[in-house]
PDB file of C-alpha atoms and ligand atoms in Angstrom:
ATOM      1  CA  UNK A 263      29.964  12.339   8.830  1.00  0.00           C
ATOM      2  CA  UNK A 264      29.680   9.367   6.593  1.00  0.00           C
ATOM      3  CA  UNK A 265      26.734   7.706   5.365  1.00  0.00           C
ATOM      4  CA  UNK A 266      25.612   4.288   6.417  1.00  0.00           C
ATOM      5  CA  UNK A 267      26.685   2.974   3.077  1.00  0.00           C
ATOM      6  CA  UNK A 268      29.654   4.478   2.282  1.00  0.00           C
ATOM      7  CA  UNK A 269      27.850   6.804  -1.070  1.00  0.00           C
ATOM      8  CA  UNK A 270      26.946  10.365  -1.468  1.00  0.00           C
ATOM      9  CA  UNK A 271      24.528  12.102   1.179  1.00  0.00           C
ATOM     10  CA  UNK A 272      20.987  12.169  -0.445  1.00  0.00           C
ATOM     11  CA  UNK A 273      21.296  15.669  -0.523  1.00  0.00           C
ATOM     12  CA  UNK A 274      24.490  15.724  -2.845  1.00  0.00           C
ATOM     13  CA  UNK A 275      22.807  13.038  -4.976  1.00  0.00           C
ATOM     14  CA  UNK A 276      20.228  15.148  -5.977  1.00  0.00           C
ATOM     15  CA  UNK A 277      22.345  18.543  -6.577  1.00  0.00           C
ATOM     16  CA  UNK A 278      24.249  16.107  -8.710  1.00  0.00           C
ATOM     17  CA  UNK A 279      22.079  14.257 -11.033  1.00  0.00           C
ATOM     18  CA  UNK A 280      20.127  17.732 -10.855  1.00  0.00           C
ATOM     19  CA  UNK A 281      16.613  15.483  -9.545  1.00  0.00           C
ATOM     20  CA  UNK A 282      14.634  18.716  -8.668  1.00  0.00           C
ATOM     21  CA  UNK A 283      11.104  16.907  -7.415  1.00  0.00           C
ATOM     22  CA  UNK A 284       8.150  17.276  -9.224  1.00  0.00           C
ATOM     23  CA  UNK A 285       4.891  17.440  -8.949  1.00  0.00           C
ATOM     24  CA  UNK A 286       3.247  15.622 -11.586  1.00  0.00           C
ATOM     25  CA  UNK A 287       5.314  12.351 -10.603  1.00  0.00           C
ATOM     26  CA  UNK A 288       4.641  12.576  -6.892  1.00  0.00           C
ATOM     27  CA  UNK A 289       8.147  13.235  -5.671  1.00  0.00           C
ATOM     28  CA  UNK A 290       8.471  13.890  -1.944  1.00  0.00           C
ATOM     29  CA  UNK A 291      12.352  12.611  -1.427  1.00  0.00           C
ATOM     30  CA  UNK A 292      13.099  10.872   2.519  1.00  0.00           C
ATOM     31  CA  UNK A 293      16.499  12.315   2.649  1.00  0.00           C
ATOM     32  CA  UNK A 294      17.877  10.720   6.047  1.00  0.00           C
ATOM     33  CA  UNK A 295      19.322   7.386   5.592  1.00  0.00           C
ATOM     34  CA  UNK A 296      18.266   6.447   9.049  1.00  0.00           C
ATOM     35  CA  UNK A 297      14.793   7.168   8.907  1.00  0.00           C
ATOM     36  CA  UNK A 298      14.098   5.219   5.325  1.00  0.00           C
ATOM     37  CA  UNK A 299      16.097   2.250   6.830  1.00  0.00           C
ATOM     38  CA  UNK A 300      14.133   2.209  10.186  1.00  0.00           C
ATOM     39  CA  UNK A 301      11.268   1.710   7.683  1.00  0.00           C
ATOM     40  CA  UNK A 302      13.097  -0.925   6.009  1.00  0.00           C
ATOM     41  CA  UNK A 303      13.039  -2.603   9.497  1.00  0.00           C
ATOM     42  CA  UNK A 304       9.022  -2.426   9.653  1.00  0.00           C
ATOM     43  CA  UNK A 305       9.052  -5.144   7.197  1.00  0.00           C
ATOM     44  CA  UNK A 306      10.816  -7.582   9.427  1.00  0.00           C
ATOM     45  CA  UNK A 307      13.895  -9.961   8.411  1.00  0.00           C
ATOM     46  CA  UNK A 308      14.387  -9.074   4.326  1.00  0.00           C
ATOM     47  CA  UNK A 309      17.998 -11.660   4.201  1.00  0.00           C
ATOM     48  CA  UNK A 310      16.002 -14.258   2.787  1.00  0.00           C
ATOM     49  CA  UNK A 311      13.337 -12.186   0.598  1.00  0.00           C
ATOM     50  CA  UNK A 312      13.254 -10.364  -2.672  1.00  0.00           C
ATOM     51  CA  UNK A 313      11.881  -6.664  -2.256  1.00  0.00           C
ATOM     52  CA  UNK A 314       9.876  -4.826  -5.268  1.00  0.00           C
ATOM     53  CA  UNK A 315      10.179  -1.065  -4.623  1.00  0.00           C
ATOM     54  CA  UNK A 316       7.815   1.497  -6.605  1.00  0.00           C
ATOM     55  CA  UNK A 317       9.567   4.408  -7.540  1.00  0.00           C
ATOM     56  CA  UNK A 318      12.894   4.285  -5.710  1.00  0.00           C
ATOM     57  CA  UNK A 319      13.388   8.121  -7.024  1.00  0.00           C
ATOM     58  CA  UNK A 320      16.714   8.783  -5.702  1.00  0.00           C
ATOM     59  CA  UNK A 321      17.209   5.807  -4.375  1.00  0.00           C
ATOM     60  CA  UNK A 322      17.123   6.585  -0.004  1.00  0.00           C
ATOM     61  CA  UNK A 323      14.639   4.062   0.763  1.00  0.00           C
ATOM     62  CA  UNK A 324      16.514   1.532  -2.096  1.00  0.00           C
ATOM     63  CA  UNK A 325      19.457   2.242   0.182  1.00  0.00           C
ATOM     64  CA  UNK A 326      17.968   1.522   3.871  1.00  0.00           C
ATOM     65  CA  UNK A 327      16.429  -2.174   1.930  1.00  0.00           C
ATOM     66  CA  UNK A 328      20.078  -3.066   1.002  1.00  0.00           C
ATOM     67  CA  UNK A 329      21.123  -1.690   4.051  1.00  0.00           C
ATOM     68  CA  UNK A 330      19.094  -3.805   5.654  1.00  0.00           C
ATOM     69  CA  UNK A 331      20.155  -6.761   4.187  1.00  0.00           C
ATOM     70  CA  UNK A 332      17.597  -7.602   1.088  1.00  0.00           C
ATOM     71  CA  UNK A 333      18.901 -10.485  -0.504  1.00  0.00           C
ATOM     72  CA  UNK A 334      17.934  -8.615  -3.844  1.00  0.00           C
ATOM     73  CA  UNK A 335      15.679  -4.977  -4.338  1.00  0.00           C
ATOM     74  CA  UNK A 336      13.399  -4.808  -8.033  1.00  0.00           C
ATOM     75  CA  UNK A 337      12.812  -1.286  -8.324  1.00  0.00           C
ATOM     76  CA  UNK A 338      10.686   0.012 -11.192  1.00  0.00           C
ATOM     77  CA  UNK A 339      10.961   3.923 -11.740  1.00  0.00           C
ATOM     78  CA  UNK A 340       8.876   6.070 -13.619  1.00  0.00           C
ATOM     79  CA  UNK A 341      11.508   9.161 -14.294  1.00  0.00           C
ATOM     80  CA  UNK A 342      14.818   8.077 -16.302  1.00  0.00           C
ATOM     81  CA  UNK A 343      16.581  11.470 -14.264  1.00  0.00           C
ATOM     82  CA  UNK A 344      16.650   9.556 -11.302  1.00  0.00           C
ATOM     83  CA  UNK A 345      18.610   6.416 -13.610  1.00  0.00           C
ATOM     84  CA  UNK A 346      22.213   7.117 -12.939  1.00  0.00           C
ATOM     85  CA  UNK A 347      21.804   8.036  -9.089  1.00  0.00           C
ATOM     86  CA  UNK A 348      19.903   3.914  -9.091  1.00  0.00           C
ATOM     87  CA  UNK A 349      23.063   3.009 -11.125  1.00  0.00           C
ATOM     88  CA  UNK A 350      25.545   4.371  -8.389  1.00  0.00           C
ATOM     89  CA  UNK A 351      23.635   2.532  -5.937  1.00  0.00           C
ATOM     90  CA  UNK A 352      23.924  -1.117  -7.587  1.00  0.00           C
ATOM     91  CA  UNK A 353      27.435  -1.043  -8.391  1.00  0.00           C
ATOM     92  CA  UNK A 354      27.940  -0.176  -4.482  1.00  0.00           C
ATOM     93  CA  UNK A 355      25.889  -3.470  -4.153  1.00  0.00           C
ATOM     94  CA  UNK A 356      26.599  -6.125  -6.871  1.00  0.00           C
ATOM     95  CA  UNK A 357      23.910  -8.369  -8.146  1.00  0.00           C
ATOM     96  CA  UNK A 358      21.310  -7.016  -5.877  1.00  0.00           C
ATOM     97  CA  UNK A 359      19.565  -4.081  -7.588  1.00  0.00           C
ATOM     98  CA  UNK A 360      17.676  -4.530 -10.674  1.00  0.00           C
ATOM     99  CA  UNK A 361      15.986  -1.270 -11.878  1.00  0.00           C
ATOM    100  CA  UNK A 362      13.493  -1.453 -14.703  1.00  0.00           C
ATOM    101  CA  UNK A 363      12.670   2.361 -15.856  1.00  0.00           C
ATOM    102  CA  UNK A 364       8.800   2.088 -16.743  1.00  0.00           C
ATOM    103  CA  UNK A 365       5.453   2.898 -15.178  1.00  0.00           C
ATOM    104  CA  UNK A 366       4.671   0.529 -12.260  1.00  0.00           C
ATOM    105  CA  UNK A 367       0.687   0.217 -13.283  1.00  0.00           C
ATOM    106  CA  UNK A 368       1.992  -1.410 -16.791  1.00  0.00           C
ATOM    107  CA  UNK A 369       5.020  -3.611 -15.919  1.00  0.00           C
ATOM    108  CA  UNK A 370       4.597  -6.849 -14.710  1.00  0.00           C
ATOM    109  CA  UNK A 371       7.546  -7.598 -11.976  1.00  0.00           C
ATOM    110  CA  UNK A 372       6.818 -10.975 -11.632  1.00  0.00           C
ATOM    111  CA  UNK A 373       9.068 -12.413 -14.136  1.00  0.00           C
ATOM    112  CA  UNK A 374      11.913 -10.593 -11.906  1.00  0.00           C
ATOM    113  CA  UNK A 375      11.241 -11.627  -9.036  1.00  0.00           C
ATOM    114  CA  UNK A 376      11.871 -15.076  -6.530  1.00  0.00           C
ATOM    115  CA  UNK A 377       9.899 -15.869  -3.422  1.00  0.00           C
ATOM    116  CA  UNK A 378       9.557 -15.123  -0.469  1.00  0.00           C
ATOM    117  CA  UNK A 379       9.131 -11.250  -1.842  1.00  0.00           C
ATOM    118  CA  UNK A 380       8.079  -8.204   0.079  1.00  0.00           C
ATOM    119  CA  UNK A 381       6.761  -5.566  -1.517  1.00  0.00           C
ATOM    120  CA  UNK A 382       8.184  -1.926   0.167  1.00  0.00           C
ATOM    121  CA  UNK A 383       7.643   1.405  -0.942  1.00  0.00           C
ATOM    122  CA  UNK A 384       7.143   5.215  -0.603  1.00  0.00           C
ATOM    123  CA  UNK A 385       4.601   5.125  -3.012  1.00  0.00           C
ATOM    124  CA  UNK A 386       3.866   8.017  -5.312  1.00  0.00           C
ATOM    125  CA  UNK A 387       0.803   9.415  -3.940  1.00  0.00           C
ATOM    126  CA  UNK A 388      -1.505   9.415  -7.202  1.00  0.00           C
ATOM    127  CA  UNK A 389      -1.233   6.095  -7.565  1.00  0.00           C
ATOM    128  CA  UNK A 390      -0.536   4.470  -4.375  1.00  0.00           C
ATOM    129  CA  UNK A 391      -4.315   3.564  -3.727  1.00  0.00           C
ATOM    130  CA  UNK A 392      -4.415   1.978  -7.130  1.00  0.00           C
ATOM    131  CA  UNK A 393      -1.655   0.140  -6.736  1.00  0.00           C
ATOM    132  CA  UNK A 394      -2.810  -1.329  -3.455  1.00  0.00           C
ATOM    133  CA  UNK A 395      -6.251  -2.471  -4.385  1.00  0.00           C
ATOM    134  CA  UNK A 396      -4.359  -4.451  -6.984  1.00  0.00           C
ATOM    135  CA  UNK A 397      -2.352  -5.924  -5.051  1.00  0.00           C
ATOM    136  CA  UNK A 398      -5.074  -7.048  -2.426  1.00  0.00           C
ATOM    137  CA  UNK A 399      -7.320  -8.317  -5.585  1.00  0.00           C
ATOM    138  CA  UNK A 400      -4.927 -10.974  -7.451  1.00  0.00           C
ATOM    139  CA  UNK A 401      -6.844 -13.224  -9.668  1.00  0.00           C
ATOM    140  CA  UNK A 402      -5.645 -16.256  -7.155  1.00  0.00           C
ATOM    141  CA  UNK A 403      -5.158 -16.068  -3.640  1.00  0.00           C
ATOM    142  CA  UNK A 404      -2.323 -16.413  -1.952  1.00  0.00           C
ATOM    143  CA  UNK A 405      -0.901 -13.302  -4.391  1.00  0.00           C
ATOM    144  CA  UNK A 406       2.535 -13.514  -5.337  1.00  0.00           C
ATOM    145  CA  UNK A 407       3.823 -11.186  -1.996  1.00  0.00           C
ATOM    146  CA  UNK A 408       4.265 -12.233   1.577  1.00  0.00           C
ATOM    147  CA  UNK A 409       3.512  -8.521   2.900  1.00  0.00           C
ATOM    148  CA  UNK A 410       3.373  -5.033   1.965  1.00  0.00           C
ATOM    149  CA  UNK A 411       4.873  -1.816   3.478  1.00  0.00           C
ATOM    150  CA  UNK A 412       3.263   1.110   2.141  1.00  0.00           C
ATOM    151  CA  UNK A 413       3.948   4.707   2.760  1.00  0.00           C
ATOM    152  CA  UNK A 414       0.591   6.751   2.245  1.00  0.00           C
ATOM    153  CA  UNK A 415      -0.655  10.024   3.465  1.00  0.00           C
ATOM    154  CA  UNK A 416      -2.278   9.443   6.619  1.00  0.00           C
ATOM    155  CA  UNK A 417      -5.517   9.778   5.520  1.00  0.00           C
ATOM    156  CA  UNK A 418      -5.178   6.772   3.548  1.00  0.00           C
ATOM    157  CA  UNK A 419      -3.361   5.062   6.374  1.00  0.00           C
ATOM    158  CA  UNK A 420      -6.413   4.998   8.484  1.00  0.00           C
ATOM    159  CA  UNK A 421      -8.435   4.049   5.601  1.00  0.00           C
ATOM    160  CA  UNK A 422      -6.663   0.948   5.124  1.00  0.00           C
ATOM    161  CA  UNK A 423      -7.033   0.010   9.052  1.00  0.00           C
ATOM    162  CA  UNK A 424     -10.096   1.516  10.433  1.00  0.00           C
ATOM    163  CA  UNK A 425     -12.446  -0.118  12.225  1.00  0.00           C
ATOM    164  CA  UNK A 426     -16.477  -0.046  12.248  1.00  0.00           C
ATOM    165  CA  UNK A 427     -18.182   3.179  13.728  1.00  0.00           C
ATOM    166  CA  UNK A 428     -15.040   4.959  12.887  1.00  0.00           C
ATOM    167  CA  UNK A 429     -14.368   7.775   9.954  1.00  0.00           C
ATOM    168  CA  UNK A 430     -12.338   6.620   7.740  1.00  0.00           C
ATOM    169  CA  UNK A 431     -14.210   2.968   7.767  1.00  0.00           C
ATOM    170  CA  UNK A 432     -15.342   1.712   4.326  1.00  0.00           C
ATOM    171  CA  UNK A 433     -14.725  -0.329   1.220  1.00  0.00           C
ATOM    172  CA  UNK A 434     -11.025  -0.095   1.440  1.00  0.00           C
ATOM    173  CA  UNK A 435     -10.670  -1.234   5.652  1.00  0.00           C
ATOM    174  CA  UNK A 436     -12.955  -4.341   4.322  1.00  0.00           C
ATOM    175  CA  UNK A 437     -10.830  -5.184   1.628  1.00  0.00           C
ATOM    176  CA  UNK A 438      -7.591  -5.027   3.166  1.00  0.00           C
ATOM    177  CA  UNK A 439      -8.660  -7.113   6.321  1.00  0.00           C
ATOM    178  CA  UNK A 440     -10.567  -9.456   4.955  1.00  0.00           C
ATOM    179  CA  UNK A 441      -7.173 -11.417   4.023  1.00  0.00           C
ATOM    180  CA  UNK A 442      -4.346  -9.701   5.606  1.00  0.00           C
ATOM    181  CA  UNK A 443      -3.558  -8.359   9.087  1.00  0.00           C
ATOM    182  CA  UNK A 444      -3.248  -4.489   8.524  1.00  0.00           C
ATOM    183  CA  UNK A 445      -1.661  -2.288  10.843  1.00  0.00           C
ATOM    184  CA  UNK A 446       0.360   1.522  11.051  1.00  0.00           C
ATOM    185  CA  UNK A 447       3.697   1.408  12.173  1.00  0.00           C
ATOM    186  CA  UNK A 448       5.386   4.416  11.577  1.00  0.00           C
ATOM    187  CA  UNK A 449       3.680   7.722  11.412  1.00  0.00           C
ATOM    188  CA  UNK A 450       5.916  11.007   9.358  1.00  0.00           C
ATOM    189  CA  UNK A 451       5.415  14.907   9.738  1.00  0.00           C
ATOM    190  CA  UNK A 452       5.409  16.581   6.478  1.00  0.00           C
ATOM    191  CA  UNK A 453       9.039  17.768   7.485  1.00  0.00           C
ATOM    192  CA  UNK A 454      10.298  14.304   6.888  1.00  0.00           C
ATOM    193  CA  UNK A 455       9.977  14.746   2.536  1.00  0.00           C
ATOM    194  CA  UNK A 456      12.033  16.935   0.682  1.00  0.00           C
ATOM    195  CA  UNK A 457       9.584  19.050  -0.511  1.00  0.00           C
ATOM    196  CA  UNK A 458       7.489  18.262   2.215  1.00  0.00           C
ATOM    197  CA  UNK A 459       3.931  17.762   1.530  1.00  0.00           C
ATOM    198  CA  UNK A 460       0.804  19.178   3.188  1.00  0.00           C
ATOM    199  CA  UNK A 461      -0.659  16.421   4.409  1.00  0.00           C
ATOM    200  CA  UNK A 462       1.049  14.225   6.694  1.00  0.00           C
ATOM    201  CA  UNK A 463       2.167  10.389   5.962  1.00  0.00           C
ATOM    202  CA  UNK A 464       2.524   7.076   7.307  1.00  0.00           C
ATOM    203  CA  UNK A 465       3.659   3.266   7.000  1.00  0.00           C
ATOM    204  CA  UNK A 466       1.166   0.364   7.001  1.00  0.00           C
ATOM    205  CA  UNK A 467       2.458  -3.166   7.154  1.00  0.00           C
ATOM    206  CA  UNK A 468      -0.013  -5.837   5.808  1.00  0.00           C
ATOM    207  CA  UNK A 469       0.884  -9.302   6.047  1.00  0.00           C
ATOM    208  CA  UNK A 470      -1.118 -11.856   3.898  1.00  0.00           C
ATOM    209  CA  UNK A 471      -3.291 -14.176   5.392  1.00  0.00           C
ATOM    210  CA  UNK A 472      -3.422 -17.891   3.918  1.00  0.00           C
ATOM    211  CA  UNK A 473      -7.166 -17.563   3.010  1.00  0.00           C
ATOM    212  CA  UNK A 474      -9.782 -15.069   3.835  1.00  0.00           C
ATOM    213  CA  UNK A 475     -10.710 -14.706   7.330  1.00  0.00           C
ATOM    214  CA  UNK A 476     -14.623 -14.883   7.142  1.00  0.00           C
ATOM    215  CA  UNK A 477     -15.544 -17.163   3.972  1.00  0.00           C
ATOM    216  CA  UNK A 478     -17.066 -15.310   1.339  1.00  0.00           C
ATOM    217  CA  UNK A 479     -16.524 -14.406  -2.593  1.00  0.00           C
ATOM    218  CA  UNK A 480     -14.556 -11.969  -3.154  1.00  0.00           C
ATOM    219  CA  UNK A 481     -16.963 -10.235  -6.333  1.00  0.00           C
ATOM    220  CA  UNK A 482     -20.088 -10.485  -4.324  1.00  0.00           C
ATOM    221  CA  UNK A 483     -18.381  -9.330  -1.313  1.00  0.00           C
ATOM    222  CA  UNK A 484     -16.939  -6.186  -2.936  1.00  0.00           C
ATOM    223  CA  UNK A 485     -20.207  -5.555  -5.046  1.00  0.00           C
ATOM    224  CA  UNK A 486     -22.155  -5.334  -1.468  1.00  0.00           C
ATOM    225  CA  UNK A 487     -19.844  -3.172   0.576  1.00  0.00           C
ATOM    226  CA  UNK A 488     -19.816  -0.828  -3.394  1.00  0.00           C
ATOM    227  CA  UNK A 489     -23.361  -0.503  -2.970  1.00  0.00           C
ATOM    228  CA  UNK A 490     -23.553  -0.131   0.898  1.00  0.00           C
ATOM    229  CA  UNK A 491     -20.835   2.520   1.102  1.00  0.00           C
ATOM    230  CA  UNK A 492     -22.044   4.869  -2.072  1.00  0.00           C
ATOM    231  CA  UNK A 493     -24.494   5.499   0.414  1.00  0.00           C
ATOM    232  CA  UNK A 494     -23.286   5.231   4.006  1.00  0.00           C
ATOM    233  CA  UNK A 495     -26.031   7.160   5.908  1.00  0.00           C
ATOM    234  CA  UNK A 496     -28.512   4.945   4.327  1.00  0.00           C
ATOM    235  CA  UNK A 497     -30.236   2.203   5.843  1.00  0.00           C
ATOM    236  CA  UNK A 498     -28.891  -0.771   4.495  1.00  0.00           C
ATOM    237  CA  UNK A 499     -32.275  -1.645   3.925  1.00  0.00           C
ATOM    238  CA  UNK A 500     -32.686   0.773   1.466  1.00  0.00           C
ATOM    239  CA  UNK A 501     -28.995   1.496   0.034  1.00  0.00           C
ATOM    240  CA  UNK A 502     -28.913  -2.417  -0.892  1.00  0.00           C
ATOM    241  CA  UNK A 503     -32.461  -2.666  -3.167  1.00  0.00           C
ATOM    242  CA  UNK A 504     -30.658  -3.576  -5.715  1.00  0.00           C
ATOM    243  CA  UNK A 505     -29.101  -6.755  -4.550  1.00  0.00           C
ATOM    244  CA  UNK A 506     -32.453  -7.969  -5.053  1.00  0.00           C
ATOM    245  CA  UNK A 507     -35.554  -9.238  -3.478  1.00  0.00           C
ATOM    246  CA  UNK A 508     -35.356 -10.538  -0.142  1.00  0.00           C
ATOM    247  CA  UNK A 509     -32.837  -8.184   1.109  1.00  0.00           C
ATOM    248  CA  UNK A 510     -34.400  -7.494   4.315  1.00  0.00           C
ATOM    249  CA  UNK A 511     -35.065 -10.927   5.230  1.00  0.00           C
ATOM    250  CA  UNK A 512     -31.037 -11.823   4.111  1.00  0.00           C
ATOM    251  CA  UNK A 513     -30.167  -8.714   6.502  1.00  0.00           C
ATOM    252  CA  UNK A 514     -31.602 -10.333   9.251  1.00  0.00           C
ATOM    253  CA  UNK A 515     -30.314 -14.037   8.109  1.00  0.00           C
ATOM    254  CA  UNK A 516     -27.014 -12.022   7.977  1.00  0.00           C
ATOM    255  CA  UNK A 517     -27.440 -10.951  12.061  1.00  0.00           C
ATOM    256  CA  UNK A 518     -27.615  -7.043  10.781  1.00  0.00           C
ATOM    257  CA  UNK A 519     -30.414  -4.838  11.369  1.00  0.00           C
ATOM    258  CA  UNK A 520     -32.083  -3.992   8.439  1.00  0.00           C
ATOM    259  CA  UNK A 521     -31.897  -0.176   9.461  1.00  0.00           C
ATOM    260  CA  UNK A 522     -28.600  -0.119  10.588  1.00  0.00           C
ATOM    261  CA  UNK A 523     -25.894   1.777   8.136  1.00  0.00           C
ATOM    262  CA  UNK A 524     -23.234   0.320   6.619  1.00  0.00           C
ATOM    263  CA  UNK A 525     -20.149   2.360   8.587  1.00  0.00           C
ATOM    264  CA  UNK A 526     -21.729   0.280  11.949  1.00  0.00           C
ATOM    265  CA  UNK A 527     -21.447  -3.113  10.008  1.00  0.00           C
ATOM    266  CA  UNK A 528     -17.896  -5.368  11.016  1.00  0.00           C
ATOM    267  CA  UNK A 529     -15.876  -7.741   8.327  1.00  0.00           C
ATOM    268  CA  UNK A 530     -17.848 -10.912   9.308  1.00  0.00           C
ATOM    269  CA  UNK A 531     -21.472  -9.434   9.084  1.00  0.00           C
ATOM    270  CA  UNK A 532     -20.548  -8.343   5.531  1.00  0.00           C
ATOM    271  CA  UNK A 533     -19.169 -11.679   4.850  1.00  0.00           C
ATOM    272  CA  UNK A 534     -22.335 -13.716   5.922  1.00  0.00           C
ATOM    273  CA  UNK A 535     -24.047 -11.113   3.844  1.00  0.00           C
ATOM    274  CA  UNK A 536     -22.245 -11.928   0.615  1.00  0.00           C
ATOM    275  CA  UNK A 537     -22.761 -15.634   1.371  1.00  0.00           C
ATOM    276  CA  UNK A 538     -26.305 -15.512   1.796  1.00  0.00           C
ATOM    277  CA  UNK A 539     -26.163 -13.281  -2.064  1.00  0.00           C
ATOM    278  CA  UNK A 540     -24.100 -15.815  -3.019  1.00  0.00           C
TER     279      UNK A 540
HETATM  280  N1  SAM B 100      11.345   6.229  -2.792  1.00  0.00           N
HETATM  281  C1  SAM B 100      11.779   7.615  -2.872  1.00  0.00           C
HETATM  282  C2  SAM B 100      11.922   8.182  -1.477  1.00  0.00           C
HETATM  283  O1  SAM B 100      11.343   7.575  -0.560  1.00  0.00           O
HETATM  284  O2  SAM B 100      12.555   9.201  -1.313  1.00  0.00           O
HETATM  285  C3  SAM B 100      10.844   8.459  -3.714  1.00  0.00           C
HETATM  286  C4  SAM B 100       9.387   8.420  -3.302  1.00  0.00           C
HETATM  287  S1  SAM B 100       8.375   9.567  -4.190  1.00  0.00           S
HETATM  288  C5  SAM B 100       7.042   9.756  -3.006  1.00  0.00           C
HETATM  289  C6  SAM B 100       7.576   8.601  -5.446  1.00  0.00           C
HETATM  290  C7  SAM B 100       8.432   8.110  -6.585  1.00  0.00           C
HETATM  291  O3  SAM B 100       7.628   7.367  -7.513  1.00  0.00           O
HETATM  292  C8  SAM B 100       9.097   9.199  -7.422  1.00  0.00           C
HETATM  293  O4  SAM B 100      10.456   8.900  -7.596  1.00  0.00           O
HETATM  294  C9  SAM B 100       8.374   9.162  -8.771  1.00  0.00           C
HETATM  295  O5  SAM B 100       9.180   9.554  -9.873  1.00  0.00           O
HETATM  296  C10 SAM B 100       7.976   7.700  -8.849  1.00  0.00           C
HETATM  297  N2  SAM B 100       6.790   7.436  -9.692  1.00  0.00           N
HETATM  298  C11 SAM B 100       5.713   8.233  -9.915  1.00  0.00           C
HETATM  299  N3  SAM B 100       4.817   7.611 -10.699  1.00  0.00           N
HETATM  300  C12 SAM B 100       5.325   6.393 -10.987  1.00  0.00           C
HETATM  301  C13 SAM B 100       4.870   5.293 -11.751  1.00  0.00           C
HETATM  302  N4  SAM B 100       3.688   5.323 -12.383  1.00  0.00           N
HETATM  303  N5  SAM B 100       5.657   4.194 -11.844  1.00  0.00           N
HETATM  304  C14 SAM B 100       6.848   4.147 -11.188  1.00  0.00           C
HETATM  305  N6  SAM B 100       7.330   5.160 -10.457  1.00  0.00           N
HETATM  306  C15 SAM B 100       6.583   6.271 -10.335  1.00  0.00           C
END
């Protein structure tokens, strides 16, 4: 059976170009065409938008974003093996793949890149949560994407959209929804990657919001939730001394209990918090 593009199978690309995954570099390949363009799809109409992929490897989720009808895909790769297979790919689609080989956390894309731009990627696991935080802490706000579609391993998934009194809720929930709408829209089985993983993955859409949702600065508000989260199953009262005297009484200002801990504390709370730290 052919593929949806008309090029190798995934499979045959990598016995090719000889791409056996490793480690070090995070490789878990998507092999089925289908799959990496229904993820594609998560991030809504891409016709009109530029797409910046992280590590495109060989090149299955690159594929589903032309596929899908990206008006142009910026792809930065970290290892030159997977070069030629990216090559194969944009002569099958003229002037719409640029691939810089490079390490994503030191090249700027920007210069590359037009708006309306979507950022979409099966992100190499070591760095994925680095990359993110980056991206949701430009030094101006709105940043220079419209949304991001992440994979991460599902640990990191829930992370990015829990809410209070749950597990996974902490610094990283509060950052991401402070000024985007976060949500999980695909969830993957280890099966899924070739070589498949331990840990299971999934896809989080986050769309940008024009401004923050609860008014607050950004510094003070990520220097409170620091302090309140390095110790969770303290009392706020106590895990936030060192924001200085008064803290109790600001607590209260704030509408939070002084002894309640900071997992039980919502987005807004947090936010009247840092305004009243100012
Ligand atoms: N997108 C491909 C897919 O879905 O099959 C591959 C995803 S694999 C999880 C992660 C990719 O990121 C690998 O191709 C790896 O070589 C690449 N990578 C790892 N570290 C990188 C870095 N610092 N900068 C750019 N790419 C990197």
């Amino acid at each position: 059976m052919g593929t949806i593009d008309g090029l190798p199978t995934l499979r045959d690309v990598i016995r090719d170009h000889d791409l056996v995954a490793r480690k070090q570099l995070g490789q878990n390949f998507l092999l089925d065409l289908n799959l990496t363009a229904k993820i594609a799809r998560q991030a809504g109409d891409l016709t009109a938008c530029d797409v910046l992929e992280i590590g495109p490897g060989p090149g299955g989720l690159t594929r589903g974003l032309l596929a899908e009808g990206a008006r142009r895909v910026l792809c930065i790769e970290k290892d030159p093996r997977c070069l030629p297979a990216l090559e194969q790919i944009a002569q099958a689609y003229p002037g719409r793949l640029q691939i810089i080989c490079g390490d994503a956390l030191q090249i700027d894309p920007l210069a590359h890149l037009t708006a309306p731009i979507r950022v979409i990627a099966n992100l190499p696991y070591n760095i994925g949560t680095e990359l993110l935080v980056r991206w949701l802490t430009p030094p101006a706000w709105p940043p220079f994407w419209n949304s991001l579609t992440l994979m991460f391993q599902r640990e990191v998934a829930e992370r990015i959209v829990a809410k209070p009194r749950t597990e996974h809720y902490g610094r990283l929930a509060l950052l991401a929804q402070w000024r985007c709408d976060a949500r999980i829209v695909m969830s993957l089985p280890p099966e899924a990657f070739t070589p498949a993983p331990k840990v299971h993955s999934a896809v989080v859409h986050l769309t940008r919001l024009d401004g923050p949702r609860y008014p607050a600065d950004g510094a003070v508000l990520a220097r409170v939730t620091a302090m309140a989260f390095n110790q969770r199953r303290k009392m706020l009262r106590s895990s936030l001394k060192g924001m200085g005297p008064g803290i109790e009484e600001k607590l209260v200002s704030a509408g939070i209990e002084p002894t309640a801990r900071a997992e039980e504390i919502g987005l807004e709370q947090f936010c009247a918090l840092a305004r009243l730290i100012g």
